CSV table of C-alpha atoms and ligand atoms in Angstrom, one decimal:
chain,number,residue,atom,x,y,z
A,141,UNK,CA,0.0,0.0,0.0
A,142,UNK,CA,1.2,3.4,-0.8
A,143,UNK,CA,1.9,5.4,2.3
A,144,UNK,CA,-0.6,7.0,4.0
A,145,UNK,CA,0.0,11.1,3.3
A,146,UNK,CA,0.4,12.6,7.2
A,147,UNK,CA,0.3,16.3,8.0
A,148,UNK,CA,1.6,16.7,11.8
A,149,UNK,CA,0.0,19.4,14.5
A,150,UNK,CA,1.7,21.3,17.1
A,151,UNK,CA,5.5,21.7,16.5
A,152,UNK,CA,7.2,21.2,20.3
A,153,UNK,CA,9.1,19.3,21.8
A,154,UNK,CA,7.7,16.0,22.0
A,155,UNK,CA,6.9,16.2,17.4
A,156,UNK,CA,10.5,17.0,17.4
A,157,UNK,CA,12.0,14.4,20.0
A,158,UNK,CA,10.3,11.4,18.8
A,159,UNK,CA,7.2,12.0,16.4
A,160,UNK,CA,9.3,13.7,13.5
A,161,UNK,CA,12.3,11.1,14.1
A,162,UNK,CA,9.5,8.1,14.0
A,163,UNK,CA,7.9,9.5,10.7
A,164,UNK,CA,11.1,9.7,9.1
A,165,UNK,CA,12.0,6.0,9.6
A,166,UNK,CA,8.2,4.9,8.8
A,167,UNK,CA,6.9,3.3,5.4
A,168,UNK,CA,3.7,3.7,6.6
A,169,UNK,CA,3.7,7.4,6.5
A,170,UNK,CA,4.9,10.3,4.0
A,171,UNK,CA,5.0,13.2,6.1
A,172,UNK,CA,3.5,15.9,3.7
A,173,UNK,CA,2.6,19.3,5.9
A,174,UNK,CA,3.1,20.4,9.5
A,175,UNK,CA,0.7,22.8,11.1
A,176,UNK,CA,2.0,25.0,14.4
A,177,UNK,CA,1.5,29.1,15.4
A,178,UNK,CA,5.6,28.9,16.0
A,179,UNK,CA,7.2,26.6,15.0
A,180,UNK,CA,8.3,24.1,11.2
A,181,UNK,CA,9.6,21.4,9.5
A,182,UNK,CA,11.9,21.3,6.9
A,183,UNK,CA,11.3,19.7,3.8
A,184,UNK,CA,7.6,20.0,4.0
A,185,UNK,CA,4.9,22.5,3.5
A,186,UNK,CA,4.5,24.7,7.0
A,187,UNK,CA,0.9,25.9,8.1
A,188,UNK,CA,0.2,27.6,11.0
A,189,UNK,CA,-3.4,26.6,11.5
A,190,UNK,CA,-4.8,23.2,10.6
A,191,UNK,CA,-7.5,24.9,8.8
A,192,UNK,CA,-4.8,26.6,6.3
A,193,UNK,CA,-3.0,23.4,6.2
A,194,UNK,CA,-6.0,20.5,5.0
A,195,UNK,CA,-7.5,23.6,2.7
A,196,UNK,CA,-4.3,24.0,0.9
A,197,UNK,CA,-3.6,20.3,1.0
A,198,UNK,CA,-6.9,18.3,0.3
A,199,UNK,CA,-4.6,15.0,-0.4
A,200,UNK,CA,-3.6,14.6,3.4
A,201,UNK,CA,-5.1,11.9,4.8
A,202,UNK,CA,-4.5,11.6,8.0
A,203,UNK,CA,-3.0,13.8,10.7
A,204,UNK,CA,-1.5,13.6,14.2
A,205,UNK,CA,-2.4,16.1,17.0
A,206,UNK,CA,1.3,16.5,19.0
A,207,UNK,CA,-0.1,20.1,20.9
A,208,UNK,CA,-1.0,20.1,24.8
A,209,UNK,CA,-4.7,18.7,25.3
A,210,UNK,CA,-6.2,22.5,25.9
A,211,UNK,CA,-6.5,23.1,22.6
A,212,UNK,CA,-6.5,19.3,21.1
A,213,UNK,CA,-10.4,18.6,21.2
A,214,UNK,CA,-11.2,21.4,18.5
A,215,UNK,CA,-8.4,20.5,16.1
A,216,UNK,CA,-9.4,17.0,16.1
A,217,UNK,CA,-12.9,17.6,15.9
A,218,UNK,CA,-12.5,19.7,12.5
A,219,UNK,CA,-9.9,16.6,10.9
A,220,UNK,CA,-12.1,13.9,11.9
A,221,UNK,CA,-15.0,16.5,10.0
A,222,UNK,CA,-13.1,16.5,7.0
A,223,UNK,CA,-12.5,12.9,6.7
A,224,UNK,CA,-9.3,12.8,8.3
A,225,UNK,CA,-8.0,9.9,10.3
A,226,UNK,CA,-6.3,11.1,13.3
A,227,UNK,CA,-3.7,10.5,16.2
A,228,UNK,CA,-3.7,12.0,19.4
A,229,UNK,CA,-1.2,12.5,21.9
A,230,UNK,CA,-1.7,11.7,25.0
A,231,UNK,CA,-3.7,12.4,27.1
A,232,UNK,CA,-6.8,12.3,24.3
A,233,UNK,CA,-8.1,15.5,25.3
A,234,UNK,CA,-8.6,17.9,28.5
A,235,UNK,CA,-12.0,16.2,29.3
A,236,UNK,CA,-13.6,12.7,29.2
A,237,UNK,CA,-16.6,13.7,27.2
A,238,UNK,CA,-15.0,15.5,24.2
A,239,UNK,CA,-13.1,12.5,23.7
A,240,UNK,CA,-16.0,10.7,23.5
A,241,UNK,CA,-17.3,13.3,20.8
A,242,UNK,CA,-14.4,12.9,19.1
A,243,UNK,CA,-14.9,9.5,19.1
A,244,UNK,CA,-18.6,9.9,17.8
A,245,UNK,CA,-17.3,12.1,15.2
A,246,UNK,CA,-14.6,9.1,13.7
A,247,UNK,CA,-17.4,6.9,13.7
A,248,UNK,CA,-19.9,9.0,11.6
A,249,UNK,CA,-17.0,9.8,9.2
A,250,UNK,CA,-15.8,6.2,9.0
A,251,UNK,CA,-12.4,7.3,9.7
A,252,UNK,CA,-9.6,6.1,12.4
A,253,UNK,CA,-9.1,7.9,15.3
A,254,UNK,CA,-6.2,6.4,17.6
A,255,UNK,CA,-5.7,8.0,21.2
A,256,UNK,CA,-2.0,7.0,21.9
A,257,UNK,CA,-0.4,5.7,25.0
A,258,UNK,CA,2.9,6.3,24.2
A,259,UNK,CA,4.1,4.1,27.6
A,260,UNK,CA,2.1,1.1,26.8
A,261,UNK,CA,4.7,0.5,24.0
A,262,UNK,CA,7.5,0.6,26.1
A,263,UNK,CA,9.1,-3.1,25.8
A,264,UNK,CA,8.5,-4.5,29.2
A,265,UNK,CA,4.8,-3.6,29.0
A,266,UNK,CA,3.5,-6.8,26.7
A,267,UNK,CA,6.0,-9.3,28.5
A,268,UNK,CA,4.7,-7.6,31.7
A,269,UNK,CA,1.0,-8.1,31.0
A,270,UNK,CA,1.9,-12.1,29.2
A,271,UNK,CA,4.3,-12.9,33.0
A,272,UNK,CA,1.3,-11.4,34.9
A,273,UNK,CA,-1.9,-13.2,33.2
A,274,UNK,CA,-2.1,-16.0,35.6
A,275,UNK,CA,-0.8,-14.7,38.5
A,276,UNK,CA,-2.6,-13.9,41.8
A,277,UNK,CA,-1.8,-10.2,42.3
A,278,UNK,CA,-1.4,-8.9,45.6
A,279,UNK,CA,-0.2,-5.3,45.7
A,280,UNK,CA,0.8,-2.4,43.2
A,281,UNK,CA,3.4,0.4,44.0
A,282,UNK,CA,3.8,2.7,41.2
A,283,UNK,CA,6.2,5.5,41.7
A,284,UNK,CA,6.4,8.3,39.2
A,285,UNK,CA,9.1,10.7,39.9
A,286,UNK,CA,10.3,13.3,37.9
A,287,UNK,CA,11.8,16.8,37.6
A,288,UNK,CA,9.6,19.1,35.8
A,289,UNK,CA,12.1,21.9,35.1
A,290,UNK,CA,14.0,19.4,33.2
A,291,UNK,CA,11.3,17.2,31.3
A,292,UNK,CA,9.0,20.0,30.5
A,293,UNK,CA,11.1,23.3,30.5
A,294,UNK,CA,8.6,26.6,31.0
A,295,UNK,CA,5.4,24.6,29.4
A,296,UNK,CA,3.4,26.6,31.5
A,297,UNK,CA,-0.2,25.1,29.8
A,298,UNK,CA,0.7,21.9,31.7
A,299,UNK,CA,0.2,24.1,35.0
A,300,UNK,CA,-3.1,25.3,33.6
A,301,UNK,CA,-6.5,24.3,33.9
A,302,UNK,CA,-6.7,20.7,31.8
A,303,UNK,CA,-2.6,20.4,31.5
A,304,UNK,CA,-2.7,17.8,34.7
A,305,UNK,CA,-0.4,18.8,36.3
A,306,UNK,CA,2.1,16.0,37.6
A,307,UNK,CA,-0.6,13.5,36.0
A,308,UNK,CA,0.7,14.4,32.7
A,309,UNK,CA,3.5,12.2,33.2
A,310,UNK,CA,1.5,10.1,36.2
A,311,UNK,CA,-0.9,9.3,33.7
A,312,UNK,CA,1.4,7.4,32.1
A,313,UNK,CA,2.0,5.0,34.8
A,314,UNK,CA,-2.1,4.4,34.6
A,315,UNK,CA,-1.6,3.7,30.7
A,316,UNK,CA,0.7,0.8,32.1
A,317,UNK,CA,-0.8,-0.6,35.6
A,318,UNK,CA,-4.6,-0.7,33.6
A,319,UNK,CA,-3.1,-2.7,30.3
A,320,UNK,CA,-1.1,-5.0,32.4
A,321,UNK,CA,-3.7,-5.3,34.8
A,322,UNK,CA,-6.3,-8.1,33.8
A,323,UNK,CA,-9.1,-6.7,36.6
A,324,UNK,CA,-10.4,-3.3,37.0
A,325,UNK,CA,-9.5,-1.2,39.7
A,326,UNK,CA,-11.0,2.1,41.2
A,327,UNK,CA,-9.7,5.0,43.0
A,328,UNK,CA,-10.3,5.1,46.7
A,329,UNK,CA,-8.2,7.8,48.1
A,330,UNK,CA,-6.2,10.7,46.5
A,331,UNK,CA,-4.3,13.7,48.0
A,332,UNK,CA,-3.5,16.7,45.4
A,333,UNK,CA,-0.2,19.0,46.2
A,334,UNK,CA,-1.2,22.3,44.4
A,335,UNK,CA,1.7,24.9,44.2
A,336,UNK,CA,-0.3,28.3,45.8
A,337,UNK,CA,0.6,30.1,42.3
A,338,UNK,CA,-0.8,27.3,39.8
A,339,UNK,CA,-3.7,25.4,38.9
A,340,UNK,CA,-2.6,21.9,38.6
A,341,UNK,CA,-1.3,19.4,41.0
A,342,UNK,CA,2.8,19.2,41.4
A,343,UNK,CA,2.3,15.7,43.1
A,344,UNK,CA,-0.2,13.1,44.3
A,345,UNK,CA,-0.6,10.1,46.4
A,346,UNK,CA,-3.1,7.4,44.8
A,347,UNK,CA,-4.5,4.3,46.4
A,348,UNK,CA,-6.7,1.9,44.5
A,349,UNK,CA,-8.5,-1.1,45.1
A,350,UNK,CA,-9.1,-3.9,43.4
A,351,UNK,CA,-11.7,-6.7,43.2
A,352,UNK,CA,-10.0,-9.4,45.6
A,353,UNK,CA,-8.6,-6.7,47.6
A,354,UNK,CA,-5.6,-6.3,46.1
A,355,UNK,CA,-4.2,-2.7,47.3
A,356,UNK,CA,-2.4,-0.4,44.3
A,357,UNK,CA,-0.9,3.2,45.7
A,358,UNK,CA,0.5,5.6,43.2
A,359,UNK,CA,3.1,8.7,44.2
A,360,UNK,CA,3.9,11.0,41.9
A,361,UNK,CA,6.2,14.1,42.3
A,362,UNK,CA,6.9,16.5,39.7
A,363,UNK,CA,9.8,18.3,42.2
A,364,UNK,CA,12.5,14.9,41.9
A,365,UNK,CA,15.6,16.0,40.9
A,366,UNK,CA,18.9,13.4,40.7
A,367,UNK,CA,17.8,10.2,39.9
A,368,UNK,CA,14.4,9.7,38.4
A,369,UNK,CA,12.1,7.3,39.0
A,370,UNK,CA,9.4,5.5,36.8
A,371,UNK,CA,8.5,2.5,38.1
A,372,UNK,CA,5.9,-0.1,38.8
A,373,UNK,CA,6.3,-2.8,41.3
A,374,UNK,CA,4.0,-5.7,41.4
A,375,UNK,CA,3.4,-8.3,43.9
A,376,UNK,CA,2.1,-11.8,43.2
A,377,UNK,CA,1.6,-15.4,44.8
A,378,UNK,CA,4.8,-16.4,42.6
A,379,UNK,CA,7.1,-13.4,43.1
A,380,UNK,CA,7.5,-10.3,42.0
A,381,UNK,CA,8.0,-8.1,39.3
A,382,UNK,CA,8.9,-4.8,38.3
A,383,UNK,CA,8.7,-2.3,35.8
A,384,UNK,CA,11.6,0.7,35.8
A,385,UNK,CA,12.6,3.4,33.6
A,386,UNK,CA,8.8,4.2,31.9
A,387,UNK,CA,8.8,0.3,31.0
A,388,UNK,CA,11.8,0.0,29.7
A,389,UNK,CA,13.3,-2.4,32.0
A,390,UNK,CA,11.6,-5.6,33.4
A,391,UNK,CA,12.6,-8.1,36.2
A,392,UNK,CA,11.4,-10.7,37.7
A,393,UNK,CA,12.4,-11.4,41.1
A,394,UNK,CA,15.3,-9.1,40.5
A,395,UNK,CA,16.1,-10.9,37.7
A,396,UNK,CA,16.6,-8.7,34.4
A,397,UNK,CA,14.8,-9.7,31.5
A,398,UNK,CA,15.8,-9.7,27.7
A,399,UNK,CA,13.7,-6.8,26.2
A,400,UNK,CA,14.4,-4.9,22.7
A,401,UNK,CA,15.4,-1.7,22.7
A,402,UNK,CA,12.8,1.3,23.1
A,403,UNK,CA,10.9,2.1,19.8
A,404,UNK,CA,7.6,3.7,21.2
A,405,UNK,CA,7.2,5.9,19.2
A,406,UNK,CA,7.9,4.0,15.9
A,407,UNK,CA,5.2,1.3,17.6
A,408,UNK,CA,2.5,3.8,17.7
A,409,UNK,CA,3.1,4.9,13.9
A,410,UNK,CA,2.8,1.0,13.3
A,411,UNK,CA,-0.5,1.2,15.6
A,412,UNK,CA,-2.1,3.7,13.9
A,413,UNK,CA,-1.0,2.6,10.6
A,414,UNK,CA,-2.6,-0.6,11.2
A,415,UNK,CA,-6.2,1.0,12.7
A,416,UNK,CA,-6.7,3.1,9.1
A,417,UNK,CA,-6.2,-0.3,7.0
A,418,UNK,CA,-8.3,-1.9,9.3
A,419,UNK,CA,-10.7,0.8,9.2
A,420,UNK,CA,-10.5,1.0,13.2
A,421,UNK,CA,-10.3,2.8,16.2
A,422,UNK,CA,-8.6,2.7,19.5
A,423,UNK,CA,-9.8,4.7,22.3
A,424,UNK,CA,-9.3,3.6,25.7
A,425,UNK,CA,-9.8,6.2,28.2
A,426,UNK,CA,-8.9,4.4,31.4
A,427,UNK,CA,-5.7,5.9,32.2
A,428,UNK,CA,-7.7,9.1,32.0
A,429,UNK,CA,-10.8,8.1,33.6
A,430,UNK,CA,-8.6,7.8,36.8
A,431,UNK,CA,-7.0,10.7,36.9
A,432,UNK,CA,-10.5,12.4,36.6
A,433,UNK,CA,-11.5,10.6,39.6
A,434,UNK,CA,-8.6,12.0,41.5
A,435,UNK,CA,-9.6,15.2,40.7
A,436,UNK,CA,-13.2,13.9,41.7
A,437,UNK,CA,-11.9,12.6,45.2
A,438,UNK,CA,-8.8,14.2,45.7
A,439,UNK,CA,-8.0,15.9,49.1
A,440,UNK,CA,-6.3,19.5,48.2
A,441,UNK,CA,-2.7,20.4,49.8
A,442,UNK,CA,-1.3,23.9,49.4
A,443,UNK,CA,2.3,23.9,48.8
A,444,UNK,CA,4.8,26.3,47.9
A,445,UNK,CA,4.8,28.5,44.7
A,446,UNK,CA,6.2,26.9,41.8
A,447,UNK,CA,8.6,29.0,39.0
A,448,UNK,CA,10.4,27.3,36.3
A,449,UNK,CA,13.3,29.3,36.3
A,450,UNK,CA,14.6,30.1,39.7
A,451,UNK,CA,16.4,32.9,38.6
A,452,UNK,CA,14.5,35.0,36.8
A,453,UNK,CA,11.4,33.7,39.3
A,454,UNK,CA,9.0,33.0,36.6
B,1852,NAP,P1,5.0,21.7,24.0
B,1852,NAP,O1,6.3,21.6,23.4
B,1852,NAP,O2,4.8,22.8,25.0
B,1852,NAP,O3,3.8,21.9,22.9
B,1852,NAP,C1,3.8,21.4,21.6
B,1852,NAP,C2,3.3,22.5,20.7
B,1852,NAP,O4,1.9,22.6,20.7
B,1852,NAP,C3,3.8,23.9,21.0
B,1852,NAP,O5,5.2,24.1,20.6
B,1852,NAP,C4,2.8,24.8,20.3
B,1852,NAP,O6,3.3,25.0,19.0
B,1852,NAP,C5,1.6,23.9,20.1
B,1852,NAP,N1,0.4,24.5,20.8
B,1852,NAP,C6,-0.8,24.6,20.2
B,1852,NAP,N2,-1.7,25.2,21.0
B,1852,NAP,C7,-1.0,25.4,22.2
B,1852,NAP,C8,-1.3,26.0,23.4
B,1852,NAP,N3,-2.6,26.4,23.7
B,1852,NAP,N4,-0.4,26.0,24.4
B,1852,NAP,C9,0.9,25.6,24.2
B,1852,NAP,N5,1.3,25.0,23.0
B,1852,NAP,C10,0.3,24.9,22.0
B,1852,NAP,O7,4.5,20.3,24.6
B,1852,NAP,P2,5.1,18.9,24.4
B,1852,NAP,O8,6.0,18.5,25.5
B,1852,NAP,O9,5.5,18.7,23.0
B,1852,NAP,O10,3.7,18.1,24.7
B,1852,NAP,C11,2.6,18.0,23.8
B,1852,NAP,C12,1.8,16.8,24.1
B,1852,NAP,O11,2.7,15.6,24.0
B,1852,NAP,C13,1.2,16.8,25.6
B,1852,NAP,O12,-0.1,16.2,25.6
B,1852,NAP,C14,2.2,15.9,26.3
B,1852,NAP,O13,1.5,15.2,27.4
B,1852,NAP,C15,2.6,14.9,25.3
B,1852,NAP,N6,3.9,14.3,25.5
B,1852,NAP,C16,5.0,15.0,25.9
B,1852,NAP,C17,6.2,14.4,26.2
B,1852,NAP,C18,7.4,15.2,26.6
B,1852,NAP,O14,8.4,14.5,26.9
B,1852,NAP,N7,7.5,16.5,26.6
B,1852,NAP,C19,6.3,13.0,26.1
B,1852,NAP,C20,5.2,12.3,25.6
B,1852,NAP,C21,4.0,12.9,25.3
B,1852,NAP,P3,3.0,26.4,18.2
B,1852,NAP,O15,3.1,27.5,19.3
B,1852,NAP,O16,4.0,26.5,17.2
B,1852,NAP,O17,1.6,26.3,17.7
């Protein structure tokens, strides 16, 4: 099949760390047009609107949605309109029911929508989920801990209403525990740190439960500097494993595992690839649906202001 013509949305950092690097080693995808206020790509046509870009470009057929979540739901809705197929970072959008409209939308245009979870194709996750299957699970400890100032340098929007917070990366760790997890598991107690200057949590403390009373906690922390910490630990009858470095690393019992090296993003091209010749979609908003219950539940902490750069104090 001939590759399917992309045109790509919201020029930052994560479309030029790994969605730009990904297109360029895909046969699934000709990256045709890129659409962002501020920022380009060479070698293709450059749009600052989406609008602009599929009036200009009526052969694009598909297009994938790299900006913060704020603004996603909109730009989504008019490509899915126009018959486009469409990827979405995650999360899928800054609330649970436009998602769903976008959703509606795919469906009535018979077109793909995919909303990615970049961490479920890290390349412990599917050994993780296959080792766990027929295991009795006993506890969860999930720690997310990163240092904002490094991973997200002065992206105020993810401090803003519907940017998360420290569940933009925490929500991550959810993609994970709920696709390796084979039972459901709801929210019981959550406790929000908000920084007195900002509108979204800087970290959390989770705890879930699950059907046979198997406990799950979460911590995430935003303010980690040194060493950083994405892992998931899980507890069974017949030993444990564990999840480190975003998935990238799996052992069992402290025993490392043979995994191959990290290709997410090149998976989720593959993914989406595979959903428009299928003429499918994938939309699983579980990871999100927690988060949304933390915010529901949550207990609110005040703590210190929060500036990205210390020494200008903004
Ligand atoms: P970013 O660099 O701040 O944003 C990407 C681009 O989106 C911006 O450069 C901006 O380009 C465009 N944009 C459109 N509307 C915007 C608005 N209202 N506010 C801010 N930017 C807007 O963020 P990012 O790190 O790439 O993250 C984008 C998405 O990818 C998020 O959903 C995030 O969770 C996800 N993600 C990020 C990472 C990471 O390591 N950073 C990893 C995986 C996934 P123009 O100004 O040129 O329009």
């Amino acid at each position: 099949m001939a590759p399917v013509k992309l045109g790509l949305v919201g020029i930052g950092k994560i479309a030029r760390d790994q969605h730009l690097p990904s297109l360029g080693r895909s046969a699934d995808f000709d990256l045709v047009a890129a659409a962002s206020r501020h920022g380009g790509v060479d070698g293709v046509a450059n749009f600052s609107a989406i609008g602009e870009m599929l009036d200009a470009m009526p052969e694009i057929e598909a297009v994938s949605l790299a900006m913060p979540p704020q603004p996603r739901h909109q730009v989504a809705a008019e490509a899915l309109m126009r018959g486009k197929h469409v990827m979405l970072e995650k999360p899928p959008g800054a609330t649970l029911s436009e998602v769903e409209h976008l959703t509606g939308l795919a469906i009535a245009n018979g077109v793909s929508l995919f909303a990615s979870w970049h961490s479920r194709h890290a390349p412990g996750v599917e050994p993780a989920k296959a080792w766990l299957r027929a295991k009795r699970i006993r506890a969860v400890a999930i720690t997310w801990k990163e240092d904002v100032r490094h991973w997200h340098p002065g992206q105020d929007w993810i401090f803003e209403p519907g940017g998360l917070g420290v569940f933009d990366p925490g929500i991550n760790a959810l993609s994970i525990a709920t696709a390796i997890l084979s039972f459901p598991i709801w929210l019981t107690a959550a406790s929000l740190s908000f920084p007195s200057n900002r509108q979204a949590p800087i970290a959390a403390d989770l705890s879930f439960s699950g059907p046979a009373s198997e406990t799950i906690t979460a911590v995430f922390d935003f303010r980690q500097t040194g060493p950083q910490s994405w892992d998931i630990a899980v507890e069974t009858d017949d030993g444990t494993l564990t999840l480190s470095a975003g998935g990238a690393q799996l052992r069992i019992d402290g025993t490392a595992e043979d995994l191959p090296p990290e290709a997410e993003y090149d998976s989720l091209y593959s993914r989406f690839a595979a959903l428009i010749a299928a003429g499918d979609r994938e939309v699983d908003l579980a990871p999100m649906r927690h988060v949304a219950d933390a915010f529901l539940i949550g207990d609110r902490q005040i703590t210190e202001p929060f500036v990205f750069d210390l020494a200008r104090g903004a």
